[in-house]
Short mmCIF file of N, CA and C in Angstrom, two decimals:
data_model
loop_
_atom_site.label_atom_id
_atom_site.label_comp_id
_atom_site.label_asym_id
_atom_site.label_seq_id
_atom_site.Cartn_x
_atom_site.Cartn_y
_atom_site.Cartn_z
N UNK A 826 -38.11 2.90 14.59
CA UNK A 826 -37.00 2.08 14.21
C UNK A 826 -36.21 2.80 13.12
N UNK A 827 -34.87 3.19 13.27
CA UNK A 827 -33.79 3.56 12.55
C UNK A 827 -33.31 2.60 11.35
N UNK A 828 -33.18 2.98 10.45
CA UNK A 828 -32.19 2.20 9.42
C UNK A 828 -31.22 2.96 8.82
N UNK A 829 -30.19 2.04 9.35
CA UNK A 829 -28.49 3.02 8.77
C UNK A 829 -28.44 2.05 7.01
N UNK A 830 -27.61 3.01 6.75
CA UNK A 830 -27.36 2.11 5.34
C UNK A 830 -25.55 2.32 5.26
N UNK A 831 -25.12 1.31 4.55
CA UNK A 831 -23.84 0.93 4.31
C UNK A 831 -22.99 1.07 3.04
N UNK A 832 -22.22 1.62 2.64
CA UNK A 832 -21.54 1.59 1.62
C UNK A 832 -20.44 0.97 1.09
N UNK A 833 -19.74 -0.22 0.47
CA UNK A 833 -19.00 -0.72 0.58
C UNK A 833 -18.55 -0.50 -0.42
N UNK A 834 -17.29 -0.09 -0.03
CA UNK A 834 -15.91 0.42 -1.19
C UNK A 834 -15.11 -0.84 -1.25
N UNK A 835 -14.85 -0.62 -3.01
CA UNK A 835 -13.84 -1.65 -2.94
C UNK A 835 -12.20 -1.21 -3.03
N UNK A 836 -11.64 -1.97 -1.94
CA UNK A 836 -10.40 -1.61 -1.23
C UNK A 836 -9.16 -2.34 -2.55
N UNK A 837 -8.51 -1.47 -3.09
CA UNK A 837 -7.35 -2.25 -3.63
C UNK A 837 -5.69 -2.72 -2.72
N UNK A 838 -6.33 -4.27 -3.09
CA UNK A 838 -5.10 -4.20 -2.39
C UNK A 838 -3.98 -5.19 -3.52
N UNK A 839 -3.15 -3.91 -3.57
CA UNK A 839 -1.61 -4.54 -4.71
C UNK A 839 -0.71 -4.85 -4.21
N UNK A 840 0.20 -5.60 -4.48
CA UNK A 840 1.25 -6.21 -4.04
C UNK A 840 2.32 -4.80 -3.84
N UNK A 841 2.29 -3.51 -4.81
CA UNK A 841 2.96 -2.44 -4.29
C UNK A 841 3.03 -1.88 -3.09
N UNK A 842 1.70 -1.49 -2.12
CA UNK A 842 1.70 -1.11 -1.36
C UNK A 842 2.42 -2.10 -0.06
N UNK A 843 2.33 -3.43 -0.37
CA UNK A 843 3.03 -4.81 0.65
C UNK A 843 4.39 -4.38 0.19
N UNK A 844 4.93 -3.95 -0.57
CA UNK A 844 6.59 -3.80 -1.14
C UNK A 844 7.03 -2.43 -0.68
N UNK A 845 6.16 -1.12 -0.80
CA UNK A 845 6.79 0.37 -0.74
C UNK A 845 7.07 0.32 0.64
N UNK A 846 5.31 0.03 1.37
CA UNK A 846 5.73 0.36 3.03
C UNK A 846 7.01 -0.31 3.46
N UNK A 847 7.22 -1.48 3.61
CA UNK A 847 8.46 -1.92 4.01
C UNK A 847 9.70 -1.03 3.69
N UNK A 848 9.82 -1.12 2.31
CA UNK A 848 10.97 -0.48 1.89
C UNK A 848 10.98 0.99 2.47
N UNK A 849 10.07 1.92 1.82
CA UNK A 849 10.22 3.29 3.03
C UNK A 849 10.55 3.62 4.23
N UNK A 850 10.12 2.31 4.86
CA UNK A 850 10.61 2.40 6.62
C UNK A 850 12.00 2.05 6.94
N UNK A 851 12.58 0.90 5.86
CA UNK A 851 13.61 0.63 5.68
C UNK A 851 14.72 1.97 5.15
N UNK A 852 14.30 2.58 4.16
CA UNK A 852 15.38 3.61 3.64
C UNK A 852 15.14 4.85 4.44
N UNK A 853 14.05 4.87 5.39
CA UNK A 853 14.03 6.04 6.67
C UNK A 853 15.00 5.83 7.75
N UNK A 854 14.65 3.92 8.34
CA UNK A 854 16.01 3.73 9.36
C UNK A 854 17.42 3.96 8.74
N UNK A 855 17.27 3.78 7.90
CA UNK A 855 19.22 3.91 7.67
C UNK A 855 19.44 4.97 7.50
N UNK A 856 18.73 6.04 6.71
CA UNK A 856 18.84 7.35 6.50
C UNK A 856 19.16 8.04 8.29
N UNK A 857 18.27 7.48 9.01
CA UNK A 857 18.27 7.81 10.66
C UNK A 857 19.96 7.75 10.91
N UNK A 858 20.35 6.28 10.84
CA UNK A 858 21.36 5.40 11.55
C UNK A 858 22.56 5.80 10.51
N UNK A 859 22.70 6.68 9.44
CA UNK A 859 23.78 6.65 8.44
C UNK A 859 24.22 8.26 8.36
N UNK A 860 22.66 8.93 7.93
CA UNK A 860 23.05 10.39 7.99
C UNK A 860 23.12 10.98 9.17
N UNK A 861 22.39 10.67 10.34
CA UNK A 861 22.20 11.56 11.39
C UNK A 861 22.89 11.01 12.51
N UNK A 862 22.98 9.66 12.79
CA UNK A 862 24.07 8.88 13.25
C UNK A 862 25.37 9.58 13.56
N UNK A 863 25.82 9.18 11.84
CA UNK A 863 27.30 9.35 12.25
C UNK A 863 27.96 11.05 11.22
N UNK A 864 27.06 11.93 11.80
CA UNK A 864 27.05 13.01 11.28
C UNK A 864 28.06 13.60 11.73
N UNK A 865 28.55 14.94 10.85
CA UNK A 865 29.91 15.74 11.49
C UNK A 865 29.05 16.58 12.25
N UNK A 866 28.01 16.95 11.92
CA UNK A 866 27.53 18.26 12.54
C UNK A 866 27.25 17.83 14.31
N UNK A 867 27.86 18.57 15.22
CA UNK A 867 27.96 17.96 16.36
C UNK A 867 26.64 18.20 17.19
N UNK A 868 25.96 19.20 17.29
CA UNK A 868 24.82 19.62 17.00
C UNK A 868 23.41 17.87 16.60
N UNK A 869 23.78 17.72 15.46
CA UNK A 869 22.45 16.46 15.15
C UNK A 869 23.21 15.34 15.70
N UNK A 870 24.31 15.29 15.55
CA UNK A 870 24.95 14.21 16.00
C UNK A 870 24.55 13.59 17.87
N UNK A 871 24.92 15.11 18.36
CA UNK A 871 24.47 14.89 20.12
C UNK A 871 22.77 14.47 20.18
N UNK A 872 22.43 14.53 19.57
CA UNK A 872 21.02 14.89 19.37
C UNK A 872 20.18 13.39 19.47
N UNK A 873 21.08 12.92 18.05
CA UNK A 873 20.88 11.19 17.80
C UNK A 873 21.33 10.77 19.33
N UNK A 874 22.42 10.75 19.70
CA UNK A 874 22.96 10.69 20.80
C UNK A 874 22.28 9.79 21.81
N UNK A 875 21.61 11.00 22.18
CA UNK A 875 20.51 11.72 23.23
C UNK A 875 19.29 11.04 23.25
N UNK A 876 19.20 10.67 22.08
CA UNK A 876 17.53 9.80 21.70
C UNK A 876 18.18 8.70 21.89
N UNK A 877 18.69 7.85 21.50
CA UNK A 877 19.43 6.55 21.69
C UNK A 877 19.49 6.05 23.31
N UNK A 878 20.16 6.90 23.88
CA UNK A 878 20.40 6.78 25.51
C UNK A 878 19.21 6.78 26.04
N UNK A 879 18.00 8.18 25.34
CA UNK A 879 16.76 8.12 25.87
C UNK A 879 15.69 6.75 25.99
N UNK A 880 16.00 6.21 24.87
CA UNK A 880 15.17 5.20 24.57
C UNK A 880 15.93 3.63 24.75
N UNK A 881 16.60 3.65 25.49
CA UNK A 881 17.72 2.52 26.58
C UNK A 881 18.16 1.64 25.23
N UNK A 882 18.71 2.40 24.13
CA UNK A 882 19.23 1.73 23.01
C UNK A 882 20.77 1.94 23.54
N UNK A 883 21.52 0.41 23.13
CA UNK A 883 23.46 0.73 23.73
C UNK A 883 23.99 1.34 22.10
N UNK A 884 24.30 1.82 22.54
CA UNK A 884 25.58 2.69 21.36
C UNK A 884 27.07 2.61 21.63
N UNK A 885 27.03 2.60 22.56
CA UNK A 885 29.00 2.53 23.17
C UNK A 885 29.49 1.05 23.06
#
């Protein structure tokens, strides 16, 4: 007969990490939809484009 043994960590959980994740994902989409969007460079611009159409998002 085997005996495993267990270690239990204690996990912090702060109200920061419930506040950053959101916000990070948030200032990543717009960064997406603002810089690369509506970029001059025609190049990243086709690009966004391209992913948009790929992924049956309307843009037009």
């Amino acid at each position: 007969m085997t005996q495993s043994q267990t270690a239990h960590l204690p996990v912090a959980v702060t109200n920061v990490g419930r506040i950053a994740q959101p916000a990070l994902a948030m200032a990543l989409g717009i960064f997406i939809v603002a810089m690369v969007g509506f970029s001059h460079i025609d190049v990243v611009h086709n690009a966004a484009h391209d992913v948009r159409h790929s992924n049956a998002f309307p843009c037009h």
